XYZ file of C-alpha atoms in Angstrom:
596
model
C -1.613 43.602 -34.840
C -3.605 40.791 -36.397
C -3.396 39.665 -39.937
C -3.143 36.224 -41.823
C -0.363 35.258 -43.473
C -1.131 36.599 -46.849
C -2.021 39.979 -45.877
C 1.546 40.877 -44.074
C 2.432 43.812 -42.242
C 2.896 47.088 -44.540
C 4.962 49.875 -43.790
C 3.202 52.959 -44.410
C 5.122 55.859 -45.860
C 2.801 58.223 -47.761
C 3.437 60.099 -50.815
C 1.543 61.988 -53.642
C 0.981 61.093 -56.538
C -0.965 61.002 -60.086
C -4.043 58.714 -60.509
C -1.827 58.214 -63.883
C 0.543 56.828 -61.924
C -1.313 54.086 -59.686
C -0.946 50.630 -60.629
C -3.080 47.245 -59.270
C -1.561 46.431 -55.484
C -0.523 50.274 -54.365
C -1.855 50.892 -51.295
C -4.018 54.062 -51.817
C -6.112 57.082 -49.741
C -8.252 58.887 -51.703
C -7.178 62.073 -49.784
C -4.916 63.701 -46.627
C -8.157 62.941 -44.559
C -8.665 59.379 -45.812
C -4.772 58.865 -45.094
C -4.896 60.705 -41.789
C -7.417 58.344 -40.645
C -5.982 55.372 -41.831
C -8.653 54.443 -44.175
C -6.651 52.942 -47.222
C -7.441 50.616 -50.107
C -5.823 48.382 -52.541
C -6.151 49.077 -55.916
C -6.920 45.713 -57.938
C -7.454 46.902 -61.319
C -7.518 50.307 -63.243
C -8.546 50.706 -66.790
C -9.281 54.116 -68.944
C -12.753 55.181 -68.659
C -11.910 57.820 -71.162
C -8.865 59.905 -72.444
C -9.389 61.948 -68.904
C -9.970 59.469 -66.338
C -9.064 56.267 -64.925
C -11.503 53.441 -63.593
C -9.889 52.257 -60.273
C -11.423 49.234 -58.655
C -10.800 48.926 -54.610
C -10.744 46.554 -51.817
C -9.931 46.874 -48.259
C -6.657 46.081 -47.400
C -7.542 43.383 -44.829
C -10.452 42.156 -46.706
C -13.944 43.419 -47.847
C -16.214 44.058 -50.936
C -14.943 45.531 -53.863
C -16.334 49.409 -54.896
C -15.262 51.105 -57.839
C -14.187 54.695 -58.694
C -13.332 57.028 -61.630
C -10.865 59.528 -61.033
C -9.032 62.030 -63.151
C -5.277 61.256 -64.873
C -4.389 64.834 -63.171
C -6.219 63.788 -59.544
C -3.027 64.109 -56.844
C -4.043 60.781 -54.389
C -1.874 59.063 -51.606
C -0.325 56.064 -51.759
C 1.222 53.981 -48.842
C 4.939 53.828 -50.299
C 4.271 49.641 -50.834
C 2.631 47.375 -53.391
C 0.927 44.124 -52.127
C -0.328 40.961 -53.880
C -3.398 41.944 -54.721
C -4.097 37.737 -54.739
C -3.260 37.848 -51.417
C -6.394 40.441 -50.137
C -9.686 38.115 -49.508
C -13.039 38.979 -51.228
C -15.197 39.018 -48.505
C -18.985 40.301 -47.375
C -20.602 40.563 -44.369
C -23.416 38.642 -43.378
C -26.881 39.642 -42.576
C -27.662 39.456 -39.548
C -31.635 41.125 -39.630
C -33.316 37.636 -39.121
C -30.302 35.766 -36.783
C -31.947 35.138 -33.331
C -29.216 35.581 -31.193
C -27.737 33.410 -28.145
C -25.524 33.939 -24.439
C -22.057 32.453 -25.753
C -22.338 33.862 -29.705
C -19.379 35.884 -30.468
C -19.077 38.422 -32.970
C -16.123 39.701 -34.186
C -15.186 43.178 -35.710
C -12.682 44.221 -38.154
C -11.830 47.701 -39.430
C -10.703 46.202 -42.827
C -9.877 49.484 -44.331
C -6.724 50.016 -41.960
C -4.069 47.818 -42.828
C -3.007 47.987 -38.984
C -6.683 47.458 -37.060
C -6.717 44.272 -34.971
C -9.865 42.048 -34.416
C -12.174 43.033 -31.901
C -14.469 39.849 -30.280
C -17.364 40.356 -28.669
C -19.257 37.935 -26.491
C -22.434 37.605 -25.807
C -23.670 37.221 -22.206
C -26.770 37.936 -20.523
C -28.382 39.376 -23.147
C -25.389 41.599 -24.066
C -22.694 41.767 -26.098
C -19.527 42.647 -24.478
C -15.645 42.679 -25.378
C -14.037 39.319 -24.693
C -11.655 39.950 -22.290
C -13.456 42.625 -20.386
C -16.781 43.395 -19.017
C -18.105 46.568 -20.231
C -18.945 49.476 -17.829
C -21.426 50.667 -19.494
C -23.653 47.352 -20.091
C -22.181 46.094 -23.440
C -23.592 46.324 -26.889
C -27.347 46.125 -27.836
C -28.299 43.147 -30.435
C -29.668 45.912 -32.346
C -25.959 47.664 -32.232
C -24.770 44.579 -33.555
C -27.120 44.012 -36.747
C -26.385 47.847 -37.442
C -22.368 46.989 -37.637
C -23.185 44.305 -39.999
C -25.739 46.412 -42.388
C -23.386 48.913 -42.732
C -20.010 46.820 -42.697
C -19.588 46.637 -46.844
C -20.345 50.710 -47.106
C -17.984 51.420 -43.730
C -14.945 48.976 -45.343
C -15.338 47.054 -42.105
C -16.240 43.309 -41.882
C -18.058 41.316 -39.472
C -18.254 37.792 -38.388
C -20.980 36.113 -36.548
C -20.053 32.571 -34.775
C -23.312 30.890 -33.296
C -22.670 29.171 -30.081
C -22.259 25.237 -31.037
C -25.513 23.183 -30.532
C -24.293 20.078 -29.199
C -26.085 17.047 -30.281
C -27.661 14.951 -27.780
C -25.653 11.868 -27.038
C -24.680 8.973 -24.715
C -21.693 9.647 -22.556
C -18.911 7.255 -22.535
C -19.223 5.310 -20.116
C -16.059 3.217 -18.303
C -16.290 -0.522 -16.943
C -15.254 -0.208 -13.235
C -13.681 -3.283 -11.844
C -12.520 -4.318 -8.427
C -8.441 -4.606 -7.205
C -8.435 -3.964 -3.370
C -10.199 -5.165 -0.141
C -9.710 -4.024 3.319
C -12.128 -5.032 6.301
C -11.613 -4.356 10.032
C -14.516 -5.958 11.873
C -15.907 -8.115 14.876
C -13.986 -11.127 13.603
C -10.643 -9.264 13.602
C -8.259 -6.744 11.716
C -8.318 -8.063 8.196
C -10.139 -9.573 5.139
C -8.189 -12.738 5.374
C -9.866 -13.031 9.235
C -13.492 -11.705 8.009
C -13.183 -14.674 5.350
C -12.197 -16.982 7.596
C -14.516 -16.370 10.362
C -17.228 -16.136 7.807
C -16.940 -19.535 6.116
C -16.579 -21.312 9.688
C -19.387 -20.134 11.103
C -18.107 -17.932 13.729
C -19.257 -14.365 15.168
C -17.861 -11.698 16.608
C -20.169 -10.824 19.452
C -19.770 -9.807 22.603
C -20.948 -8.859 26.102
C -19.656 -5.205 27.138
C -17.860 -5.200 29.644
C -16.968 -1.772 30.037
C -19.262 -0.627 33.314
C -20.682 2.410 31.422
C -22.879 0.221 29.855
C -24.296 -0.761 33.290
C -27.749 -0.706 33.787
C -28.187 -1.012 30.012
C -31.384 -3.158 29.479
C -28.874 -4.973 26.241
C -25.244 -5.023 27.039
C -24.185 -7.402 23.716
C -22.735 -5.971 20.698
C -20.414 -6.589 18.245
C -17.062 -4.784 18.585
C -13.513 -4.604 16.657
C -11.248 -7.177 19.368
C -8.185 -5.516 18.671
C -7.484 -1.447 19.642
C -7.054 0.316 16.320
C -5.318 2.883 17.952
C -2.532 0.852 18.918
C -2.329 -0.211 14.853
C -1.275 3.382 13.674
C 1.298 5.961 14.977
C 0.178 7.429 18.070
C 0.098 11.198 16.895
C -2.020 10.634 13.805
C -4.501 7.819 15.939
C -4.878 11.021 18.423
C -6.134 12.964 15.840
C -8.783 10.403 14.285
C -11.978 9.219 15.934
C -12.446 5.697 16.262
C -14.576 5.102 13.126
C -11.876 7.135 11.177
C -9.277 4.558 12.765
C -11.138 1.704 11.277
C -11.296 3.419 8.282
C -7.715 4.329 7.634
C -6.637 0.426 8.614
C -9.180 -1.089 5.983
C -7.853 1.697 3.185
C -4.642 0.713 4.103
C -5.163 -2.862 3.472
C -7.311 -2.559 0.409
C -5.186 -0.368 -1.257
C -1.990 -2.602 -0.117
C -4.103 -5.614 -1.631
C -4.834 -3.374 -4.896
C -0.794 -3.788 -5.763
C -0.374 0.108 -4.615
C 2.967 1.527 -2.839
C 2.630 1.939 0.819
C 2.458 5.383 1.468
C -0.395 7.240 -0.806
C -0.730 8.076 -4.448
C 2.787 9.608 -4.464
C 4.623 6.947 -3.649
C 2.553 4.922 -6.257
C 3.382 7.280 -9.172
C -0.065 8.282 -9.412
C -1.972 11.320 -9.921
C -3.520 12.259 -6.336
C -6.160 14.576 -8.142
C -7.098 11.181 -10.625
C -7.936 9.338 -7.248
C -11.206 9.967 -4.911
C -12.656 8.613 -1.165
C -16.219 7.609 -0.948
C -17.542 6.310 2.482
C -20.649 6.177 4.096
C -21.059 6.729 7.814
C -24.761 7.777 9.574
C -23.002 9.177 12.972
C -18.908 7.846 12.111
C -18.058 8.062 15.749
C -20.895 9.000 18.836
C -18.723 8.878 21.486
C -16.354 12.293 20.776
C -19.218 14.127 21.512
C -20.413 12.835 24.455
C -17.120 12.517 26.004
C -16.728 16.383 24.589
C -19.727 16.970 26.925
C -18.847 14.938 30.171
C -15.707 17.242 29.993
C -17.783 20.526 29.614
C -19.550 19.767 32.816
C -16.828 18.193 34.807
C -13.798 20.495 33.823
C -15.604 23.650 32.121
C -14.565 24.818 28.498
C -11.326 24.455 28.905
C -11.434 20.904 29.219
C -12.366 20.492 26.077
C -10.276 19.343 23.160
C -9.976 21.991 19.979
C -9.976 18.515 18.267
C -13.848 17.684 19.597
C -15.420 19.467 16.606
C -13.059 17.763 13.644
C -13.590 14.551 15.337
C -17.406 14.619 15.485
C -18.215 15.075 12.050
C -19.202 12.222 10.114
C -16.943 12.504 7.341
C -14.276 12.456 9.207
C -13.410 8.591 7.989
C -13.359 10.215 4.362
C -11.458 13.180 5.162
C -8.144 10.824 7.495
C -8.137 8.353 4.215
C -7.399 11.322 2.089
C -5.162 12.974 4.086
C -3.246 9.407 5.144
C -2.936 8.343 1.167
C -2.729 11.838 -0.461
C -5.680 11.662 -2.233
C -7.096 15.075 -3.665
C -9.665 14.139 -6.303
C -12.250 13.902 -3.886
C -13.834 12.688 -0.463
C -17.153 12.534 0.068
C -19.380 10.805 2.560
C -22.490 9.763 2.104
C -25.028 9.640 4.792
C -28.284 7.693 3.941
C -28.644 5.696 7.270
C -27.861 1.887 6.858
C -27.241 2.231 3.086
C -24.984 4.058 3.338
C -22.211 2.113 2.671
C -23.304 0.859 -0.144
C -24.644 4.266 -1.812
C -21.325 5.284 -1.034
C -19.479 2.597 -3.053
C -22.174 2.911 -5.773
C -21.654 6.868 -5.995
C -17.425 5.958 -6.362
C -18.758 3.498 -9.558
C -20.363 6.603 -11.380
C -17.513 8.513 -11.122
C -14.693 6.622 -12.220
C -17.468 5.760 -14.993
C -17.906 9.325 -16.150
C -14.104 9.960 -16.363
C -14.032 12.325 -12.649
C -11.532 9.681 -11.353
C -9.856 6.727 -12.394
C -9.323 4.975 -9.182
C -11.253 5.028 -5.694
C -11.506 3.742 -2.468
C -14.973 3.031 -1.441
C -16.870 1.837 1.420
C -17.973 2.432 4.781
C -16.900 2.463 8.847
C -18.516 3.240 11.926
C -18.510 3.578 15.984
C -21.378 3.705 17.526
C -21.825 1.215 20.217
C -22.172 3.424 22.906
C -24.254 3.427 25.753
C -26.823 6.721 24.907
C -26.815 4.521 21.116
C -27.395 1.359 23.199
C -29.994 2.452 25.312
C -31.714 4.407 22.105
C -32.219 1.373 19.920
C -33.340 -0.632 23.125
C -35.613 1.465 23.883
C -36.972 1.204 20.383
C -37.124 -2.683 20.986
C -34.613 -3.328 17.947
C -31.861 -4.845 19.812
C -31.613 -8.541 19.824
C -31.089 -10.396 23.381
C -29.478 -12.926 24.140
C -26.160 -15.064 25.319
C -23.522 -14.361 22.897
C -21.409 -17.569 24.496
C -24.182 -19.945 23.205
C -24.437 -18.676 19.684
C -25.121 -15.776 18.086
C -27.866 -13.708 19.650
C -28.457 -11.889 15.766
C -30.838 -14.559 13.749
C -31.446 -13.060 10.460
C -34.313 -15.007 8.776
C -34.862 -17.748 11.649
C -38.565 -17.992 13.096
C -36.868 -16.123 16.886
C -35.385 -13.672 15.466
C -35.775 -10.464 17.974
C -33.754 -8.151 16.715
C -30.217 -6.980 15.305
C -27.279 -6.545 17.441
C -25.237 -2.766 17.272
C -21.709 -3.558 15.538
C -18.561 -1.541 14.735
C -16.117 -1.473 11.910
C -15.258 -0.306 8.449
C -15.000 -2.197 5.114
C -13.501 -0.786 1.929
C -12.857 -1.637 -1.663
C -10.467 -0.018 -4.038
C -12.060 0.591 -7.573
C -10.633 1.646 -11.181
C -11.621 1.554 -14.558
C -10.804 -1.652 -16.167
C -8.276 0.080 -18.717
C -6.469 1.444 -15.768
C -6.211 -1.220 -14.172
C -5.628 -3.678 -16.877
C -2.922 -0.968 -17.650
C -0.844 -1.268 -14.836
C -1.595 -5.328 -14.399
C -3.540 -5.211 -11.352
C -5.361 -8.418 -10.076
C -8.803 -7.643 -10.996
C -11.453 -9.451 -8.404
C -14.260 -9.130 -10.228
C -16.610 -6.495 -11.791
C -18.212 -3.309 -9.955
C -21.145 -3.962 -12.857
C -24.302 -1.010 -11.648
C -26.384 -0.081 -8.712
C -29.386 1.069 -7.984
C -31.464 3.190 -5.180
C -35.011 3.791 -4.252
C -36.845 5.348 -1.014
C -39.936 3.417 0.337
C -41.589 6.870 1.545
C -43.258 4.745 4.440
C -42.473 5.058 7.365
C -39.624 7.033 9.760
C -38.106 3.567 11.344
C -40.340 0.501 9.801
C -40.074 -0.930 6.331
C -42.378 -0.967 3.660
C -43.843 -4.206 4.701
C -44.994 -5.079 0.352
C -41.109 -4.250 -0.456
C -41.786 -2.395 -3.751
C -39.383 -0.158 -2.280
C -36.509 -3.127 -2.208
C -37.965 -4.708 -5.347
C -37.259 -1.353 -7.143
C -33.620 -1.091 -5.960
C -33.114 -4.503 -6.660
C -34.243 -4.027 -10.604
C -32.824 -0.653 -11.542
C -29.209 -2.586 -9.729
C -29.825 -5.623 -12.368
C -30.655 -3.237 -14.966
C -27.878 -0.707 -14.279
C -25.524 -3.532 -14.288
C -26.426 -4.470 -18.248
C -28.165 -7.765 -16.744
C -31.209 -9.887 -16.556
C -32.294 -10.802 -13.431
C -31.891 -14.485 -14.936
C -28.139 -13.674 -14.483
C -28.322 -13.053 -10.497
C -26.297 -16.284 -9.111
C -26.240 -15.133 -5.251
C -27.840 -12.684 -2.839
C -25.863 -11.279 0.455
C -29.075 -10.165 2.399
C -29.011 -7.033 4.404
C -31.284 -8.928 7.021
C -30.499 -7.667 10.190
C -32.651 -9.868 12.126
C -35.325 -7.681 13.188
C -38.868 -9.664 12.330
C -40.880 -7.064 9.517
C -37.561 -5.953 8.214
C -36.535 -9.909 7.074
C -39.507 -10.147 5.613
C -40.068 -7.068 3.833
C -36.817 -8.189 1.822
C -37.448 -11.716 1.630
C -40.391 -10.653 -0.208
C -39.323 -7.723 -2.176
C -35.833 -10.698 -3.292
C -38.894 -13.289 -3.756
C -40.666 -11.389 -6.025
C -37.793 -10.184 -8.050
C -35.840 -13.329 -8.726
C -39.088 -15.653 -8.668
C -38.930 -19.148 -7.130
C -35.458 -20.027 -8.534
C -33.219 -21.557 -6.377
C -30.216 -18.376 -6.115
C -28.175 -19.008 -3.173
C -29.022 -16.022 -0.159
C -26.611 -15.395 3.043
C -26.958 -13.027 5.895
C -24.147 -12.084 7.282
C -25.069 -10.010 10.080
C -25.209 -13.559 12.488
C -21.690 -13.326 12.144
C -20.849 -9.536 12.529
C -23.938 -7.617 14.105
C -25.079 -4.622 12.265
C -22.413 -2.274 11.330
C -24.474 0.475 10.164
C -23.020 2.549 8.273
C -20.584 0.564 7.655
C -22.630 -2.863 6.703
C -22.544 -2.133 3.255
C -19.027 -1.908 3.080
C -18.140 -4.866 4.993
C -20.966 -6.547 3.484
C -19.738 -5.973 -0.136
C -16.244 -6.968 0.627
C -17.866 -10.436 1.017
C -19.381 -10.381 -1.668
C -16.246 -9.669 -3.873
C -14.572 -12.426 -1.830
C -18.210 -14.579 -2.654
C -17.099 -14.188 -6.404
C -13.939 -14.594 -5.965
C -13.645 -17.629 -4.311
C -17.146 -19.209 -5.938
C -17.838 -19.983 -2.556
C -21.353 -18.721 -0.666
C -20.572 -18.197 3.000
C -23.276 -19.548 5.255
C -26.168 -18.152 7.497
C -24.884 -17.630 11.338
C -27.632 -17.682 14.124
C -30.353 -19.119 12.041
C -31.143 -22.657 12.914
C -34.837 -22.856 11.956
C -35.644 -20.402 9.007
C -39.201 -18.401 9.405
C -41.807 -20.122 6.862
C -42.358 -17.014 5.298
C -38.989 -16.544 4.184
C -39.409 -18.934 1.594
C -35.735 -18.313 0.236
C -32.966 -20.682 -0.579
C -30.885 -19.187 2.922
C -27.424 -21.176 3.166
C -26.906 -22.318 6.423
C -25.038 -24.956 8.312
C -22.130 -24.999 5.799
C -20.417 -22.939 2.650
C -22.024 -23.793 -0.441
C -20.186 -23.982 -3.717
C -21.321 -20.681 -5.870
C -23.720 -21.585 -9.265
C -21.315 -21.719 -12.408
C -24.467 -20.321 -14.691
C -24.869 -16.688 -14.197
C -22.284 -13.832 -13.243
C -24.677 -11.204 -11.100
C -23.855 -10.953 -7.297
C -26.234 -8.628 -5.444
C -25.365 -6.873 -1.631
C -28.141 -5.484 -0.235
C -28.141 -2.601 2.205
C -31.634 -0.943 3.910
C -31.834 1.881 6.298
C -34.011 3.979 8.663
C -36.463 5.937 6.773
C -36.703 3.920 3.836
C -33.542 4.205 2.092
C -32.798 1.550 -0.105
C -29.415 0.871 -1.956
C -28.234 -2.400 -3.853
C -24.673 -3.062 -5.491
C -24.492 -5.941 -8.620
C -20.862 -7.586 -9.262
C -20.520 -9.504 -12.122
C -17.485 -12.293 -12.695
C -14.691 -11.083 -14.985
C -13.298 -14.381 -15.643
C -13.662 -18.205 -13.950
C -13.538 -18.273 -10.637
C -10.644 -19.328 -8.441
C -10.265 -22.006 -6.784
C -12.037 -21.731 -2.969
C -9.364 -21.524 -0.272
């Protein structure tokens, strides 16, 4: 039973009596009927209309309009048996409701103010009808036109109606979080580790091989760039079973970066966080080729039963995502993003947005792959994108030089753990540097070549500047996604050209040192770049010892240069098949270290 505080509960106990005899507050039916249907009134005021009768003034018990009526001294009426405070019963009228245009999510509610026990009935308003709030009507619901009929007649009825409009929400900005950077992990062609990316990467070295494995005989290109430890042997032998090789890589780099990030080992739990607060995002294009065809050498050599239950699980691409979450506990989320050779980056970009929005506070963000395998081998040579060459004599991948022929397949997985800044400020992480915007485009070109104008790149590059807060004044280094193949180079060189004009900003390619990591370029690739920032140091350009003249960049080669002091905007550049385009801008969060 529903009523406010000044309208409590009332016993009723009827009895007759005179008209002579009712005084302001009874509780009063007009008649047996009235009382039989629980239609009562209080009486607020009586005064003699003349030496016969009495003028009684009424209001529902639980609130309504006032009516007035004249009855005889000698008239027998029923009263309740209680008095109440007549102060205590709200004036109130129904609204009109003729001229309301009604919305879905209006309620009404209904009150049969003349019974001192009714209850509020709600209605809500969905699809056109109105229907009770906690149930969905058999019958269809209420019509608007039942619902401006309730109100008309509410004041005569002794019932009272309330319409509440559905809130209009003002257009405005969200809030929108600063995400900063606390945790790196890298496994790549220079070893198991950022601290051996970094080093390999300032002197000069690369992590390319010649396969020696003899199902990549006959291959027309037999040089790649491959992870020189097993990652299997890194993890407990029942969980590496269960994990494809790019999901390996993935679960050693999110081990590290979240280790680095000043987490427990273990997961969320173990770090007293919320596992639904914390999310995965990692780009892969295939994760890891060679489950299924080693699913389908065993369906022709052994029959069905040969193969694993596990082939399907360990196909899929977001399988990386999918072993991070399950190895750290992490429920907010794991996605993976699939936008060829961007899409590590996307992927780290698309973890920025939401710990920005408020869907997460922390993430772990990045990329892996495997996919140097022979069919992938044999595919890209046959497309003429492979680079040859003798690894022993230098690297064969020559992003930006005048021979470059090509980019060399890779394997490996980089990650970053991100937060927002008040979380991690919070909990007095070291903060690397600033996760400041990103930005996307498609060149709509062609299914394998580039744009050769690079609008496309030009446009990714702004809207990352621009999403970042920046000018593109503030852009102090580029790390190029040049992968060495001879329109791709220069389709970015132009697009980075164009954007930044002829100032002298600092550009490194990394992929002399690593090979092309697909999927999982971005990530790796960004990790550097954090590490860039971090130790104000530009790594140089492997592989290129005489730069193209159309170029026409300021490419760092031969040795690490020192990083400009004016200016705070890193950019890491990432461009795949079909004309996807993704670039991520870190900005400095405070002077940078020392270089070590």
């Amino acid at each position: 039973m529903t009523h406010s505080p000044e309208t409590p509960e009332v016993p009723i106990r009827p009895y007759t009596v005179t008209a002579a005899e009712v005084v302001p507050g009874d509780l009063l039916a007009l008649c047996h009927e009235d009382a039989a249907q629980h239609r009562w009134h209080v009486v607020t005021h009586t005064q003699p209309a003349s030496p016969e009768v009495i003028l009684v003034v009424l209001r529902p018990p639980l609130g309504g309009v006032d009516h007035e009526e004249e009855l005889r001294r000698e008239q027998r009426v029923t009263v309740a048996g209680r008095r109440l405070d007549v102060a205590a019963v709200p004036l109130v009228t129904s609204p009109a409701l003729d001229d309301v245009e009604f919305r879905d999510g209006d309620r009404i509610t209904r009150l049969r103010a003349v019974d001192p026990q009714a209850e509020h009935v709600t209605y809500v308003r969905r699809w056109g009808a109105w229907h009770r709030d906690t149930e969905q009507d058999a019958d269809g619901g209420v019509t608007d036109a039942d619902v401006r009929r309730w109100a008309a007649e509410a004041d005569r009825e002794g019932n009272v109606v309330r319409h509440d409009p559905r809130p209009v929400r003002e257009a405005e900005a969200a809030g929108v979080r600063r995400v900063v950077v606390t945790g790196l992990g890298a496994v790549t062609p220079l070893g198991v580790g950022t601290g051996e990316l970094w080093r390999g990467l300032l002197e000069g070295r690369h992590g390319i091989t010649e396969l020696a494995d003899k199902e990549f005989d006959g291959l027309p290109v037999r040089i790649a760039g491959t992870v020189p430890v097993d990652p299997a042997g890194l993890l407990p032998r029942q969980a590496a079973r269960r994990m494809n090789r790019a999901a390996q890589f993935a679960v050693l780099a999110a081990r590290e970066a979240w280790t680095d990030a000043g987490y427990a080992d273990g997961g969320t739990r173990e770090s007293g966080l919320a596992p639904e607060r914390v999310g995965v995002s990692l780009g892969a294009i295939l994760g890891d080729a060679s489950v299924l065809v080693g699913g389908d050498r065993k369906l022709r050599a052994k029959g069905p039963r040969g193969v694993s239950p596990l082939t399907t699980p360990m196909t899929v691409p977001s399988q990386a995502a999918s072993q991070v979450s399950l190895d750290l506990h992490i429920t907010g989320e794991a996605r993976t993003v699939t936008s060829a050779c961007a899409s590590g980056t996307e992927a780290i970009g698309q973890a920025v947005d939401r710990i920005r929005y408020g869907r997460v506070d922390v993430a772990l963000a990045g990329g892996a792959e495997a996919v140097v395998t022979p069919a992938i081998m044999a595919s890209f040579a046959a497309m003429r994108a492979l680079a040859e060459g003798d690894s022993s004599s230098g690297s064969p991948s020559r992003p930006f030089a005048k021979d470059r022929d090509g980019f060399v397949n890779s394997e490996g997985a980089g990650i970053l753990v991100l937060e927002s800044e008040e979380h991690a400020r919070a909990r007095g992480a070291h903060i690397y540097c600033e996760a400041a915007g990103w930005g996307l485009s498609a060149d709509a070109h062609h299914v394998a070549a580039p744009d050769p104008s690079g609008d496309g790149i030009a446009l990714a590059l702004r809207r990352a500047v621009r999403d970042a807060g920046g000018r593109i004044e503030d852009v102090v280094h580029v790390n190029a996604h040049a992968t060495a193949t001879v329109d791709g180079d220069l389709a970015e060189a132009r697009a980075v050209r164009g954007v930044l004009g002829r100032r002298g900003v600092p550009v490194t390619a990394l992929k002399g040192h690593l090979g092309h990591l697909q999927g999982a370029a971005g990530g790796v690739e960004a990790v550097a770049a954090v590490l860039t920032l971090h130790h104000a140091v530009v790594p140089p350009t492997v592989g290129c010892a005489d730069v193209d003249d159309a170029v026409d960049l300021d490419l760092v080669r031969g040795e690490p240069r020192a990083l400009p002091a004016a200016g705070d905007l890193v950019l890491s550049n990432s461009f795949g098949f079909g004309g996807h385009n993704a670039v991520l801008a870190l900005r400095r969060v405070s002077r940078p270290a020392e270089s070590g």
